[in-house]
Short mmCIF file of C-alpha atoms in Angstrom, two decimals:
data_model
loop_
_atom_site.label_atom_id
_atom_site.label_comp_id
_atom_site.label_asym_id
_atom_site.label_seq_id
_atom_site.Cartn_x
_atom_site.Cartn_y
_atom_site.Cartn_z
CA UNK A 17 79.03 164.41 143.31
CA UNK A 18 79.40 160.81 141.96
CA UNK A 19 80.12 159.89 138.40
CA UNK A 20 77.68 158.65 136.16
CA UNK A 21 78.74 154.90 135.62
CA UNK A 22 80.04 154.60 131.75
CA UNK A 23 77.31 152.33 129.72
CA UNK A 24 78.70 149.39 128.61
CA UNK A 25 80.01 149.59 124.81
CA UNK A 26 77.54 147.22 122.99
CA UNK A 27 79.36 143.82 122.32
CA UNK A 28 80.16 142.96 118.56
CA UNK A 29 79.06 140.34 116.86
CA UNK A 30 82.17 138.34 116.42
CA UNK A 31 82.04 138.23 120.96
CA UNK A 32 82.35 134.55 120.27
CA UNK A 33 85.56 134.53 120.33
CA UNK A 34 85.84 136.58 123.93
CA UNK A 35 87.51 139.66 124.57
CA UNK A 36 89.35 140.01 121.62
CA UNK A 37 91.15 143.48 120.79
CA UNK A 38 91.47 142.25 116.96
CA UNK A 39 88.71 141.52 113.86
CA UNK A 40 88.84 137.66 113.48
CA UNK A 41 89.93 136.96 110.12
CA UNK A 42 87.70 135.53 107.03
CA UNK A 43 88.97 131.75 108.28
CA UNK A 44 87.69 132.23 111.73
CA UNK A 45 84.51 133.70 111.01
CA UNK A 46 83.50 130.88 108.72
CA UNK A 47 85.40 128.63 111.06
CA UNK A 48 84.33 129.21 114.28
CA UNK A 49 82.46 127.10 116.79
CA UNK A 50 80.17 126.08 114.07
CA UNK A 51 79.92 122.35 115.66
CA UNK A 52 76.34 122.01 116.82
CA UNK A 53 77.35 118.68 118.70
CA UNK A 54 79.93 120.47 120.88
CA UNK A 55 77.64 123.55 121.78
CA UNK A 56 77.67 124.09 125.59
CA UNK A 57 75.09 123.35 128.16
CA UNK A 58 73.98 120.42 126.36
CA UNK A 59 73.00 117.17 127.26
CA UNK A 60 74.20 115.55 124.59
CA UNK A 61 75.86 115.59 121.20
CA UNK A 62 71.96 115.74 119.31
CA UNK A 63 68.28 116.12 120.68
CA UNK A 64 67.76 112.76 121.89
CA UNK A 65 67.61 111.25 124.84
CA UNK A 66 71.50 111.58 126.13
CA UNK A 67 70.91 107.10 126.28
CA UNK A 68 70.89 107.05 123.00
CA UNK A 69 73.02 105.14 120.67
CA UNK A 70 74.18 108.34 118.65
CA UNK A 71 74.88 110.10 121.92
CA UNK A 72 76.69 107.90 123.71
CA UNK A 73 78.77 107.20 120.64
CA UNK A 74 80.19 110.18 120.90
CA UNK A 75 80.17 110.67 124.37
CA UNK A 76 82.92 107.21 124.54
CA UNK A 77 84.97 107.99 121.97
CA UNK A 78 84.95 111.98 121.90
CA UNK A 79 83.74 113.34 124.93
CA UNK A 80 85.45 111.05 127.06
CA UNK A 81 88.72 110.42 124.89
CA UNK A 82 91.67 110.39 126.92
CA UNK A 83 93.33 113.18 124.59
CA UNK A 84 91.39 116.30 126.75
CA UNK A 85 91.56 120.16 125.68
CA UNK A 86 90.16 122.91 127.87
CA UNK A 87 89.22 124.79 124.78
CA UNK A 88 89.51 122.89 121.40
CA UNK A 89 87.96 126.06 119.80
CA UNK A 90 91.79 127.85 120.54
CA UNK A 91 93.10 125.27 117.58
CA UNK A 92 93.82 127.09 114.54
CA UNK A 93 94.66 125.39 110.62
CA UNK A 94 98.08 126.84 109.67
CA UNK A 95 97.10 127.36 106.92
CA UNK A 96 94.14 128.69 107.60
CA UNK A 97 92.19 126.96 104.71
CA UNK A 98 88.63 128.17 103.91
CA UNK A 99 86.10 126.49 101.16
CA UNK A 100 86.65 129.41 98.82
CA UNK A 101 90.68 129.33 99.37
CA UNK A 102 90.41 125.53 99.16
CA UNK A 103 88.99 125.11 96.15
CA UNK A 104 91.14 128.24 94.61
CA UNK A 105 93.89 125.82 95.61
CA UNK A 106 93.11 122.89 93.64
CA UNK A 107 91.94 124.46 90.64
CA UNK A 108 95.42 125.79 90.26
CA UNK A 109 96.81 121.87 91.27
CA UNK A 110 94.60 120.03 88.51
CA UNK A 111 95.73 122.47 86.52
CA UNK A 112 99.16 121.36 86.17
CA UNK A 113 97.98 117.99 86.65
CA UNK A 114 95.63 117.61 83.95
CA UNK A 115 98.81 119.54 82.14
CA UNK A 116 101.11 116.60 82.47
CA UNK A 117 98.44 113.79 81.89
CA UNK A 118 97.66 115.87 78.70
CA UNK A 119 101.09 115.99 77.77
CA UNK A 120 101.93 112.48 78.29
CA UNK A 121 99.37 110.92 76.61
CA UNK A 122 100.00 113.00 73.21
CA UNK A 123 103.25 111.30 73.47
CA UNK A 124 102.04 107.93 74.30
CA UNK A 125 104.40 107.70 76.73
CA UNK A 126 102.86 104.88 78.57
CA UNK A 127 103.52 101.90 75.31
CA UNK A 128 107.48 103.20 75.79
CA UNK A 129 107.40 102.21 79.57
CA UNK A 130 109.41 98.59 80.28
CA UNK A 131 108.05 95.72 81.39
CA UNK A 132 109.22 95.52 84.56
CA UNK A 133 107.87 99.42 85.19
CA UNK A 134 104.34 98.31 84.06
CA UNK A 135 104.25 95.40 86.38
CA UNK A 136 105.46 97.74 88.91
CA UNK A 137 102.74 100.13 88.24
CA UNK A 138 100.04 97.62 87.71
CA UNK A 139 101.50 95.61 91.09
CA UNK A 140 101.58 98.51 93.48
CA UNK A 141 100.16 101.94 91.86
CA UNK A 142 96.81 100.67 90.51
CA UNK A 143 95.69 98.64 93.11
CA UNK A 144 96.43 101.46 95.74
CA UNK A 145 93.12 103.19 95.15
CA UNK A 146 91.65 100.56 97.71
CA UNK A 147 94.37 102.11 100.68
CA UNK A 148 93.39 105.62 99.31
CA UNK A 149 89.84 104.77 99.76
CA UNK A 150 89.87 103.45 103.10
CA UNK A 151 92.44 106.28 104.07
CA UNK A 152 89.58 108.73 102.56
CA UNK A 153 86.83 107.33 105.09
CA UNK A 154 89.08 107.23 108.14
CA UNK A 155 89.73 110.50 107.66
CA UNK A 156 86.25 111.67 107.14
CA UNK A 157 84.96 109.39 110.60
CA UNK A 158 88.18 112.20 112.21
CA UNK A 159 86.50 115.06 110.43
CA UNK A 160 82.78 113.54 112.12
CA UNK A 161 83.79 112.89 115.62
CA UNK A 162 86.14 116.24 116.23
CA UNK A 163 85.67 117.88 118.93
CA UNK A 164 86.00 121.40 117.24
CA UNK A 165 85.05 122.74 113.41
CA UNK A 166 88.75 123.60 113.00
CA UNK A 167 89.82 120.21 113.25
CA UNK A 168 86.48 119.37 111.29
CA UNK A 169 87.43 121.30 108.43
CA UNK A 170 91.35 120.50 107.93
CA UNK A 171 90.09 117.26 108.00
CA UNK A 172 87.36 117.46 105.48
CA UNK A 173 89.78 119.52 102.97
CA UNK A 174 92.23 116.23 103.71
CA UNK A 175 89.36 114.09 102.27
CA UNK A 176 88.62 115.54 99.82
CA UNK A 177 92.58 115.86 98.94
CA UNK A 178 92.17 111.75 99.03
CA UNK A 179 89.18 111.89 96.69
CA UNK A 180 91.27 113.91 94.27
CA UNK A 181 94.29 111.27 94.22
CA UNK A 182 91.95 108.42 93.97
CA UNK A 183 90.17 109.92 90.99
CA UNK A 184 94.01 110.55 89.38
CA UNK A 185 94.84 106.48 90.37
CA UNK A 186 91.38 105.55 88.61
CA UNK A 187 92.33 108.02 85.22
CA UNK A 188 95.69 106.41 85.42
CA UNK A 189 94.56 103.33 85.73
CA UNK A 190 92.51 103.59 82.59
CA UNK A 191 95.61 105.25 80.79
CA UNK A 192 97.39 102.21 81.93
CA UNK A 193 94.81 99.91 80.16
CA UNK A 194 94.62 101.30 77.14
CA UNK A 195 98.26 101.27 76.57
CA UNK A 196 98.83 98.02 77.71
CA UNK A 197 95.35 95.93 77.32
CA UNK A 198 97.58 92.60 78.08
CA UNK A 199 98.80 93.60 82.04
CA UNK A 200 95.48 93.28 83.46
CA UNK A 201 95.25 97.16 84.39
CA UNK A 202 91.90 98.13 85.32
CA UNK A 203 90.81 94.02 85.43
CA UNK A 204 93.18 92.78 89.09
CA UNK A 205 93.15 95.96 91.18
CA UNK A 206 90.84 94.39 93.60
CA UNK A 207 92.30 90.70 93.12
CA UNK A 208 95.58 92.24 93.76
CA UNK A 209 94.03 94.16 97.06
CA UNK A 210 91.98 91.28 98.89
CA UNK A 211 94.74 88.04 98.04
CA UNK A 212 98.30 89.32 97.05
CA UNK A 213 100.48 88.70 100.22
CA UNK A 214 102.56 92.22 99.49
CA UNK A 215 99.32 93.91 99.87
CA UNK A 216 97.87 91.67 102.98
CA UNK A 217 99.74 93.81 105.77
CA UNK A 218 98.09 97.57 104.53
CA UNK A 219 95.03 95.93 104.24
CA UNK A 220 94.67 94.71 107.53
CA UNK A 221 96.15 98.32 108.72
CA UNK A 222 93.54 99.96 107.07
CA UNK A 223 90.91 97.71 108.47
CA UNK A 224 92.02 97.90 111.59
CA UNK A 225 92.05 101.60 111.62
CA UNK A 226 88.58 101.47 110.58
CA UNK A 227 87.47 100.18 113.84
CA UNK A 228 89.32 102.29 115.67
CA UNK A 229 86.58 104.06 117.18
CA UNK A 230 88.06 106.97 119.70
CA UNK A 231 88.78 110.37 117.41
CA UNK A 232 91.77 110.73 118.78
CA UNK A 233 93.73 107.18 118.32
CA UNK A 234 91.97 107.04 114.86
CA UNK A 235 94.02 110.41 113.98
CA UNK A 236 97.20 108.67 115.45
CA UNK A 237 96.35 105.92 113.28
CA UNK A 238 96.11 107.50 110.34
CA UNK A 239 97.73 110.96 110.58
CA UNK A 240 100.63 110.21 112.55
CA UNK A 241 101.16 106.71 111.45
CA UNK A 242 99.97 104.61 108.72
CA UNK A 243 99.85 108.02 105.81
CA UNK A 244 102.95 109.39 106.78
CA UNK A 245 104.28 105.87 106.90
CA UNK A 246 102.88 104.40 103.70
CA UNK A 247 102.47 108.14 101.62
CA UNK A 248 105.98 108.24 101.61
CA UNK A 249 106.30 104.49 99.62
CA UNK A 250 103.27 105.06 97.43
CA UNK A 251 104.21 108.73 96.35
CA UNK A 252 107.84 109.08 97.22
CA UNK A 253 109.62 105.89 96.56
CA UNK A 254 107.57 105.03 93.85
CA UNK A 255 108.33 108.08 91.59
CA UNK A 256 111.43 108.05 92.44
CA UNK A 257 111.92 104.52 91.27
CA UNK A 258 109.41 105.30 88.51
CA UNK A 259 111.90 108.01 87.15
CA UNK A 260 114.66 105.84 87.44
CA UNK A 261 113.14 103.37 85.21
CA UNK A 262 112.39 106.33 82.97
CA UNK A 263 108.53 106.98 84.12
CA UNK A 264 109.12 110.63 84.19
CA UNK A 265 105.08 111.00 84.24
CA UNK A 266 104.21 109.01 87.31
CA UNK A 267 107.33 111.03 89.09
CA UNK A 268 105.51 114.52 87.98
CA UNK A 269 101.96 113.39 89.37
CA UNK A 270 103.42 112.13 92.68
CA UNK A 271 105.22 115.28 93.51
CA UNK A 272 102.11 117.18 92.92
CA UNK A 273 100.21 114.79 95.08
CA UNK A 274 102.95 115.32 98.06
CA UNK A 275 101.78 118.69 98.31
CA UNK A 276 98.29 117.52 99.91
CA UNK A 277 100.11 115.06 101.94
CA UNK A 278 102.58 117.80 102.56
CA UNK A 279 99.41 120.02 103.89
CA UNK A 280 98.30 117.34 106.01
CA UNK A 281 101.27 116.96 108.28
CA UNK A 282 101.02 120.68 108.39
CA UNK A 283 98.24 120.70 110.26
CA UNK A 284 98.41 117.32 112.00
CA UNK A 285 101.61 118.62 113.58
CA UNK A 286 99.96 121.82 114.91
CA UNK A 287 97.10 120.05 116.21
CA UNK A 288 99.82 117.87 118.11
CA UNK A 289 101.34 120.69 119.52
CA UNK A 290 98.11 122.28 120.36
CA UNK A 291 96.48 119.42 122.17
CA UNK A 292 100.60 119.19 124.17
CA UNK A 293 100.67 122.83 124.68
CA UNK A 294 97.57 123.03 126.24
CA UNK A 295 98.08 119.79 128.44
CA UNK A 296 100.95 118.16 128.59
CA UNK A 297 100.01 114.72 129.55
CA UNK A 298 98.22 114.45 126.31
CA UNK A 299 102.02 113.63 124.85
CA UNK A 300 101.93 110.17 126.71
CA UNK A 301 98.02 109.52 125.38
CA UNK A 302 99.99 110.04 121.81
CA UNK A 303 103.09 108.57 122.47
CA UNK A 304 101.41 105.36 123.85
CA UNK A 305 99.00 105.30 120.78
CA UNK A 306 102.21 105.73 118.33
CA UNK A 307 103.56 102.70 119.61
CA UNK A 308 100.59 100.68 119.15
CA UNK A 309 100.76 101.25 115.51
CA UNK A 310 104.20 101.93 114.79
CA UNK A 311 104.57 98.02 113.92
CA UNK A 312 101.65 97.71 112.07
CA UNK A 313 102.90 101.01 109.77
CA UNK A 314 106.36 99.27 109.85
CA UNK A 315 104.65 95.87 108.54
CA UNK A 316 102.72 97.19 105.82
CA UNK A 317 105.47 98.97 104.35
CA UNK A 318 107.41 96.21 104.38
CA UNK A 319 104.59 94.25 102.40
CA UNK A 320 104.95 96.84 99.36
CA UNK A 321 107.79 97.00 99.74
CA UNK A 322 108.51 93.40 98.38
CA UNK A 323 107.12 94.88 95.10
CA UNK A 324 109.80 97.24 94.80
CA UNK A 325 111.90 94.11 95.23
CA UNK A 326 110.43 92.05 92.97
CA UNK A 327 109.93 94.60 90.00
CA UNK A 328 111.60 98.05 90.96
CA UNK A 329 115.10 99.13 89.87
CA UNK A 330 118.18 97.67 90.83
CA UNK A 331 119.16 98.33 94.61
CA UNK A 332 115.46 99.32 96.32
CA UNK A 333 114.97 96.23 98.56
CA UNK A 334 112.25 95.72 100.84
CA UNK A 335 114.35 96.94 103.89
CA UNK A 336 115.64 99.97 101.80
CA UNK A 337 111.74 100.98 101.38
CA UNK A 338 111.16 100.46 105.16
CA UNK A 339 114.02 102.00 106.75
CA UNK A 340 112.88 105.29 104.21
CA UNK A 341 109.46 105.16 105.24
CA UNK A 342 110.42 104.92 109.08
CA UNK A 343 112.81 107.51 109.01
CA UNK A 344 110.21 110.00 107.08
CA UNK A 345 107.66 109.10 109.53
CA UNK A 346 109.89 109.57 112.56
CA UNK A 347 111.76 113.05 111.71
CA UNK A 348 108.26 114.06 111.56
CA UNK A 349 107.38 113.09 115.20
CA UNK A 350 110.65 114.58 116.05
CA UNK A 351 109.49 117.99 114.34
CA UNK A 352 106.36 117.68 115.84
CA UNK A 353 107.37 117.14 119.39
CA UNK A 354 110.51 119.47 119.05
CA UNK A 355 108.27 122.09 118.19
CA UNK A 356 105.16 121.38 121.11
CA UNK A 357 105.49 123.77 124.26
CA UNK A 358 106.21 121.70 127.09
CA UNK A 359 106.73 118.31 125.59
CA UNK A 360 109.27 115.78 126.61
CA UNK A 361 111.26 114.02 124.47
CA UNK A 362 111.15 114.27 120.93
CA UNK A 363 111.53 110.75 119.13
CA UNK A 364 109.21 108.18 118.55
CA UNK A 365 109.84 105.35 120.61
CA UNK A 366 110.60 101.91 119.32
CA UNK A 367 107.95 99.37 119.72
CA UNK A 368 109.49 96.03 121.00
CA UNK A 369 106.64 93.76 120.95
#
């Protein structure tokens, strides 16, 4: 006598995610291959003709990137960020924010700061809400173009992490002006950005990172390169400096505004060893790309870093900030590629050209 055949158990509705022997959590649920452009069995990205401008943007510079996954949806946030947890986050971070600027300006701190830490400030802080900006759209075009919602969404949080420290730049700024009415705070920002030769070298970064088209070289760019690079002088350096010269306010603020930056290399660096795990000769694709822009990271710190120079306390010369911002920017490629399954070797190499 043969045995009835067992009837299939009825598949769950979380059988997205394959044969899994676990309940996906809250972040995967919401998180999930919920990127209609990357659905499968389509002919292109949206219901047009696959010739069409929108399609075959995306077919260049994501579909046909040289960085290649055989399942992007595998990536995972470490810290699994969703909206609700995201915003949770940040309430608790302008929190303590808006504590200090409260603070602070009960105090008046900012008529006590010198001279030289005003021109500092009004020289290099101020006018940075032009960088943040274009930082802010590059990584909202990564965000666009990726080829999975978990990249989608660390990326969007990022942005939005850049709209929060421009919006503390542009209530500084007016802090700034009202103290000091005479340093041009709130008046030169933009003079400062498009002709001061300091600034010339991150602006043409930033510009040319705005062209850069293919997802995956415009997260080198920015991600790997040019924040890591230029976060470190613009949030590091300068509060250190600024509590040096007795700023103890614009050191506070930057330390809370590492922690985004800090959550951003988090999951940069597992999305590097992801896309390396998964195939190893995507570590040349990145390695080649990090050279392309390791001088142009190198260059624009070097521009600000004139400003330190020029108005910062005694000893931080423009090689000082350079070297700094290199050797943050390299120890984490080496922590990034130490970490990767199956990568190769674990420094960033020099660019010689």
């Amino acid at each position: 006598m043969s045995a009835t055949p067992r009837k299939p158990r009825p598949r769950r509705t979380f059988s997205a995610f394959g044969d899994v022997r676990r309940m996906p959590s809250e972040y995967e649920i919401v998180t999930h291959a919920q990127n209609w452009t990357t659905r499968k069995n389509r002919n292109g990205a949206f219901e047009q003709n696959p010739s069409s401008a929108p399609n075959l943007w995306f077919l260049t510079y994501r579909d046909k990137s040289p960085l290649a996954v055989d399942d992007w949806e595998q990536f995972r946030d470490p810290d699994a960020l969703t909206y609700r947890a995201y915003v949770n986050l940040q309430a608790a971070a302008e929190a303590k924010s808006g504590g200090v600027l409260e603070e602070y300006a009960k105090a008046d701190a900012d008529r006590g700061l010198s001279t030289d830490q005003r021109l500092l400030l009004a020289a290099l802080h101020t006018p940075s809400r032009y960088l943040v900006h274009g930082f802010q759209q590059i990584q909202a075009y990564i965000g666009y173009m990726a080829p999975t919602s978990y990249i989608t969404n660390a990326a969007g949080f990022a942005t939005a992490d850049l709209l929060r420290r421009l919006t503390l730049i542009a209530y500084r700024t007016r802090e700034l002006q009202l103290a000091s009415p005479d340093e041009g705070f709130g008046e030169r920002e933009r003079q400062v950005w498009e002709g001061h030769e300091a600034w010339q070298p991150a602006r043409a970064a930033v510009e040319k990172a705005l062209i850069t088209y293919d997802w995956g070289e415009s997260f080198t760019a920015l991600d790997l390169m040019l924040a890591p690079t230029l976060d470190d002088v613009l949030l590091r350096q300068l509060g250190e400096a600024s509590r040096e010269a007795g700023d103890q306010e614009s050191w506070l603020l930057s330390q809370y505004l590492q922690d985004d930056t800090d959550r951003r290399a988090r999951w940069s660096a597992a999305l590097v060893g992801f896309m390396v795990g998964s195939r190893p000769g995507n570590e040349a694709v990145l390695r080649r790309w990090m050279d392309r822009w390791s001088p142009v990271a190198d260059e624009a710190a070097a521009g600000l870093g004139a400003l330190f120079e020029r108005w910062g306390p005694r000893g931080w010369t423009a090689d000082r900030v350079v070297s700094e911002a290199r050797t943050a920017r390299e120890s984490l490629h080496r922590r990034i590629f130490e970490a990767a399954p199956g990568a190769g070797a674990g420094t960033e190499r020099r660019a010689t050209g």
